[in-house]
Coordinates of C-alpha atoms in Angstrom, one line a residue:
M111 CA 0.3 -0.4 0.0
N112 CA 1.5 3.5 -0.6
F113 CA 1.9 6.5 1.2
R114 CA -1.5 7.8 0.1
E115 CA -4.0 5.6 0.6
R116 CA -2.2 5.0 4.4
L117 CA -2.1 8.9 4.4
R118 CA -6.4 8.4 3.4
H119 CA -6.9 5.6 5.9
F120 CA -5.3 7.6 9.1
T121 CA -6.4 11.1 8.0
W122 CA -10.6 9.0 7.9
S123 CA -9.2 7.8 11.0
F124 CA -8.6 10.6 13.0
F125 CA -11.5 12.9 11.8
T126 CA -13.7 10.1 13.1
M127 CA -12.5 9.9 16.1
T128 CA -12.5 14.3 16.2
M129 CA -16.1 14.0 15.3
A130 CA -16.8 11.3 18.1
T131 CA -15.6 12.9 21.0
G132 CA -16.8 16.1 20.1
G133 CA -20.6 14.8 19.5
I134 CA -20.4 12.9 23.0
A135 CA -18.7 15.5 24.8
N136 CA -21.8 18.2 23.4
V137 CA -25.1 15.9 24.4
I138 CA -27.0 17.6 27.0
Y139 CA -30.5 16.2 27.0
T140 CA -31.7 14.4 29.9
V141 CA -32.6 10.7 30.2
E142 CA -36.6 11.3 30.3
T143 CA -35.9 12.6 26.5
M144 CA -33.2 9.9 25.6
T145 CA -33.4 7.7 22.8
P146 CA -30.6 5.4 21.0
T147 CA -29.9 8.5 18.6
W148 CA -28.1 9.5 21.2
I149 CA -25.5 6.6 20.0
F150 CA -25.0 8.9 16.5
P151 CA -22.3 10.8 17.8
I152 CA -19.9 7.9 18.1
Y153 CA -21.2 5.9 14.7
P154 CA -18.0 7.5 12.6
L155 CA -16.4 5.0 15.0
L156 CA -18.4 2.1 14.4
I157 CA -18.1 2.3 10.7
I158 CA -14.3 2.3 10.9
G159 CA -14.3 -1.9 11.6
P160 CA -16.0 -2.3 8.1
H161 CA -13.8 -0.1 6.5
A162 CA -10.6 -2.0 7.6
A163 CA -12.1 -5.1 6.8
I164 CA -12.4 -4.3 3.2
L165 CA -9.3 -2.1 2.8
S166 CA -7.7 -5.7 4.1
K167 CA -9.0 -7.8 1.6
S168 CA -8.3 -5.6 -1.0
L169 CA -4.8 -5.4 -0.6
P170 CA -2.2 -7.9 -0.8
P171 CA -1.0 -10.0 2.3
S172 CA 1.3 -7.6 4.2
A173 CA 2.5 -6.4 7.6
T174 CA 0.8 -3.2 6.5
V175 CA -2.3 -5.2 6.6
V176 CA -1.8 -6.0 9.8
D177 CA -1.6 -2.9 11.5
I178 CA -4.6 -1.8 9.5
I179 CA -6.8 -4.8 11.0
I180 CA -5.6 -3.9 15.0
G181 CA -6.7 -0.3 13.8
G182 CA -9.9 -0.9 13.0
F183 CA -10.2 -3.3 15.8
T184 CA -9.3 -1.3 18.5
L185 CA -11.6 2.0 17.4
Q186 CA -14.3 -0.3 17.1
G187 CA -13.8 -1.4 20.0
I188 CA -14.2 2.1 21.3
G189 CA -16.9 2.9 19.4
F190 CA -19.0 -0.2 20.4
L191 CA -18.4 0.2 24.5
V192 CA -19.4 3.8 23.8
A193 CA -22.6 2.9 22.6
F194 CA -22.9 0.0 24.8
L195 CA -22.7 2.2 27.7
I196 CA -25.3 4.2 26.1
Y197 CA -27.6 0.5 25.7
A198 CA -27.3 1.0 29.5
T199 CA -29.1 4.4 29.7
F200 CA -31.7 3.5 26.9
I201 CA -32.4 0.0 29.2
Y202 CA -32.9 2.6 32.1
R203 CA -35.4 4.8 29.9
L204 CA -37.6 1.9 29.1
M205 CA -37.5 0.7 32.6
T206 CA -38.6 4.2 34.6
Q207 CA -40.1 5.8 31.1
K208 CA -42.7 5.4 29.0
L209 CA -41.9 4.7 25.1
P210 CA -41.0 7.3 22.8
P211 CA -42.8 9.9 21.7
E212 CA -44.7 8.9 18.4
S213 CA -42.7 11.1 15.9
G214 CA -39.2 10.0 18.1
R215 CA -39.8 5.7 18.0
P216 CA -38.1 5.0 15.1
G217 CA -35.4 6.2 16.7
M218 CA -35.6 2.9 18.6
F219 CA -34.0 1.0 15.8
V220 CA -30.8 3.3 15.8
S221 CA -29.7 0.7 18.8
V222 CA -29.7 -1.8 16.0
G223 CA -26.3 -0.3 14.2
P224 CA -23.5 -0.5 16.7
S225 CA -23.8 -4.3 17.6
G226 CA -24.5 -5.3 13.4
F227 CA -22.2 -2.9 12.6
T228 CA -19.1 -4.6 15.1
V229 CA -20.3 -7.7 14.3
A230 CA -19.6 -7.1 10.0
A231 CA -16.8 -5.5 11.1
V232 CA -14.3 -8.2 13.8
L233 CA -15.4 -11.4 11.2
G234 CA -14.3 -9.3 8.9
M235 CA -11.2 -8.8 10.0
A236 CA -10.8 -11.9 11.9
D237 CA -11.4 -13.6 8.1
R238 CA -7.8 -11.7 7.0
L239 CA -6.2 -12.7 10.1
S240 CA -4.3 -16.2 8.3
A241 CA -3.1 -15.0 5.0
N242 CA -1.7 -11.9 7.0
F243 CA 0.3 -13.0 10.2
A244 CA 3.7 -13.7 10.0
Q245 CA 5.0 -17.5 10.6
D246 CA 6.4 -16.3 14.0
F247 CA 3.6 -13.9 15.5
M248 CA 2.7 -14.1 18.8
G249 CA 5.1 -17.5 18.7
D250 CA 2.8 -19.1 16.3
G251 CA 1.0 -16.8 13.4
P252 CA -0.9 -19.8 12.0
M253 CA -2.0 -21.2 15.5
A254 CA -2.7 -17.3 16.9
A255 CA -4.7 -16.4 13.5
M256 CA -7.2 -19.7 14.0
I257 CA -7.2 -19.0 17.8
L258 CA -8.4 -15.2 17.1
K259 CA -11.0 -16.4 14.7
V260 CA -12.9 -19.0 16.6
V261 CA -13.1 -16.6 19.3
A262 CA -14.5 -14.1 17.2
N263 CA -16.8 -16.1 15.2
W264 CA -18.1 -17.3 18.9
A265 CA -18.5 -13.9 20.6
C266 CA -19.8 -12.3 17.4
L267 CA -23.0 -14.6 18.2
W268 CA -23.6 -12.6 21.2
I269 CA -23.3 -9.3 19.5
W270 CA -25.6 -11.0 16.5
G271 CA -28.6 -12.1 19.0
L272 CA -28.1 -8.3 21.2
A273 CA -28.7 -6.8 17.5
I274 CA -32.1 -8.6 17.1
W275 CA -33.1 -8.6 20.5
F276 CA -33.1 -4.6 19.9
F277 CA -34.7 -5.0 16.9
V278 CA -37.7 -6.6 18.5
V279 CA -37.6 -4.7 20.4
S280 CA -38.0 -2.0 18.6
V281 CA -40.5 -4.0 16.3
G282 CA -42.7 -4.0 19.6
A283 CA -42.6 -0.5 20.5
H284 CA -44.7 0.3 17.3
W285 CA -47.4 -1.9 17.8
S286 CA -49.2 0.7 19.3
C287 CA -48.8 3.2 17.0
A288 CA -49.6 0.9 13.6
R289 CA -52.8 0.3 15.6
H290 CA -53.7 4.1 15.6
H291 CA -52.2 4.7 12.4
G292 CA -53.8 8.3 12.6
R293 CA -51.3 9.2 15.5
F294 CA -48.4 7.8 14.0
P295 CA -47.7 10.6 10.7
F296 CA -44.3 10.6 8.5
A297 CA -41.6 11.8 10.2
M298 CA -37.9 12.0 8.5
T299 CA -37.0 9.6 11.7
W300 CA -39.1 6.9 9.5
F301 CA -35.4 6.7 8.1
S302 CA -34.4 4.9 10.7
F303 CA -36.3 1.7 9.6
I304 CA -33.8 1.2 6.8
F305 CA -30.0 2.1 7.4
P306 CA -29.5 0.4 10.9
Q307 CA -30.5 -2.4 9.9
T308 CA -28.1 -2.4 6.9
A309 CA -26.2 -3.7 9.4
L310 CA -28.2 -6.2 11.2
V311 CA -28.1 -7.9 6.8
T312 CA -24.3 -7.7 6.4
A313 CA -23.8 -9.1 10.0
T314 CA -26.2 -11.8 9.1
F315 CA -24.3 -12.3 6.0
A316 CA -21.2 -12.7 7.9
V317 CA -22.3 -15.3 10.6
G318 CA -24.0 -17.2 8.3
K319 CA -20.4 -17.1 6.0
A320 CA -18.4 -17.8 9.4
F321 CA -20.7 -20.7 10.9
Q322 CA -21.1 -21.7 6.8
S323 CA -25.2 -22.0 7.6
G324 CA -27.2 -21.8 4.7
E325 CA -30.2 -21.5 6.1
I326 CA -28.5 -18.4 8.3
Q327 CA -27.6 -16.8 4.3
I328 CA -31.2 -17.8 3.5
L329 CA -32.2 -15.6 6.4
G330 CA -30.0 -13.1 5.3
C331 CA -31.9 -12.5 1.6
V332 CA -35.0 -12.3 3.1
M333 CA -34.0 -9.4 4.9
T334 CA -32.7 -8.0 1.6
V335 CA -35.7 -8.5 0.1
A336 CA -37.8 -6.6 3.7
L337 CA -35.5 -3.9 3.9
V338 CA -35.7 -2.9 0.3
L339 CA -39.5 -2.6 -0.1
A340 CA -39.8 -1.1 3.6
W341 CA -37.0 1.6 1.7
F342 CA -39.5 2.6 -1.3
M343 CA -41.9 2.5 1.2
V344 CA -40.5 5.4 2.8
F345 CA -39.7 7.4 0.1
G346 CA -42.9 6.9 -1.5
M347 CA -44.0 8.3 2.2
M348 CA -41.2 10.9 2.4
I349 CA -42.9 12.2 -1.3
R350 CA -46.4 12.2 -0.4
A351 CA -46.0 14.0 3.1
I352 CA -43.9 16.7 1.0
V353 CA -47.3 17.0 -1.3
K354 CA -49.3 17.0 1.2
K355 CA -46.9 19.9 2.7
Q356 CA -46.4 18.0 6.2
I357 CA -42.6 18.5 6.2
L358 CA -39.8 20.6 4.2
W359 CA -42.6 23.3 5.1
P360 CA -42.4 26.3 7.5
Q361 CA -43.9 24.8 10.5
K362 CA -44.5 21.4 9.4
G363 CA -42.5 18.1 10.4
E364 CA -40.3 17.5 13.7
D365 CA -38.1 20.6 13.1
R366 CA -41.2 23.5 13.4
D367 CA -39.2 25.4 15.9
E368 CA -35.7 25.2 14.1
G369 CA -34.2 27.4 11.3
G370 CA -35.4 30.6 12.6
F371 CA -39.8 29.6 11.1
T372 CA -42.0 31.1 12.7
A373 CA -45.8 31.1 12.7
P374 CA -47.5 34.4 12.2
E375 CA -49.3 35.9 15.1
K376 CA -53.2 36.2 14.7
Q377 CA -54.9 38.9 16.1
P378 CA -57.2 38.5 18.3
K379 CA -61.0 40.3 16.6
R380 CA -62.2 42.7 19.0
R381 CA -66.0 42.3 19.3
L382 CA -67.8 45.5 20.5
S383 CA -70.0 45.3 23.1
T384 CA -73.7 47.8 22.8
M385 CA -72.4 49.2 26.3
S386 CA -68.9 50.0 24.1
L387 CA -70.9 51.5 21.0
S388 CA -73.2 53.8 23.1
K389 CA -69.8 55.3 24.7
I390 CA -68.0 55.9 21.5
T391 CA -71.3 57.6 20.2
S392 CA -71.5 59.8 22.9
N393 CA -68.2 60.9 23.0
A394 CA -68.3 61.9 19.4
L395 CA -71.3 63.7 19.7
A396 CA -69.7 65.4 23.3
S397 CA -66.6 66.5 21.0
M398 CA -69.0 67.8 18.1
K399 CA -71.0 70.1 20.4
S400 CA -67.5 71.4 22.3
N401 CA -66.8 72.2 18.4
G402 CA -70.0 73.9 17.6
K403 CA -69.7 76.2 20.7
S404 CA -66.2 77.0 19.8
G405 CA -67.0 77.9 16.0

């Protein structure tokens, strides 16, 4: 790998690290309003691992690839552990508070992403260890690669199961919204139905490949078809909401109080009572008399 490609990889890692730390430092909300969207600031670190896994597969075996895998695994671990701490806050919020409001409830699906991306990243990087470890790496390179791959495969089963559990919880939280369609208008948070599930689908294919399970890979294919159909549905609902001026319109959508838009204040209509009319008439007559005398 030449210097330019190496610089591009580590520059990307540096900026994702700064975005993640700066974003976490600016969270100022309370637990009562907490949703898994709090994980968003750490999301840049959660895609470093998949990026490193793809990059390691596209490069010829070398010690540089091992450096990329070690760096990707480290940053992916930071992202997942921070997300895991936020998971604890989310579980505490669910146990002590009501479910989020209907407009923000799709954000619950964001909790699926960290586990899914981590599974895809770890399994992808572990698959490249045997081709890149030197013979004397950690004493016995091939043996170390085999042990790490076995540990990664079985550990990722737990994390994959965690992603599925959060997916089921998020689906169950929308049951009341599905029964009362009128209480669930379109919002841009509906796209949370889509992008976190891409991580779950990718993780499902990675687990199926790691354990050579055709059934799990078929499940991944079914999930892919459902995800594509869901994307078309959400995209169609977005176009419908734009046409009906439910979003991208002043004082509409979940960001109605942002962007400097303010609704024009309506002046209340004043109704004149009979006493007010008589008082105005008497004042007018008195002023006319005074003007006549002065003339």
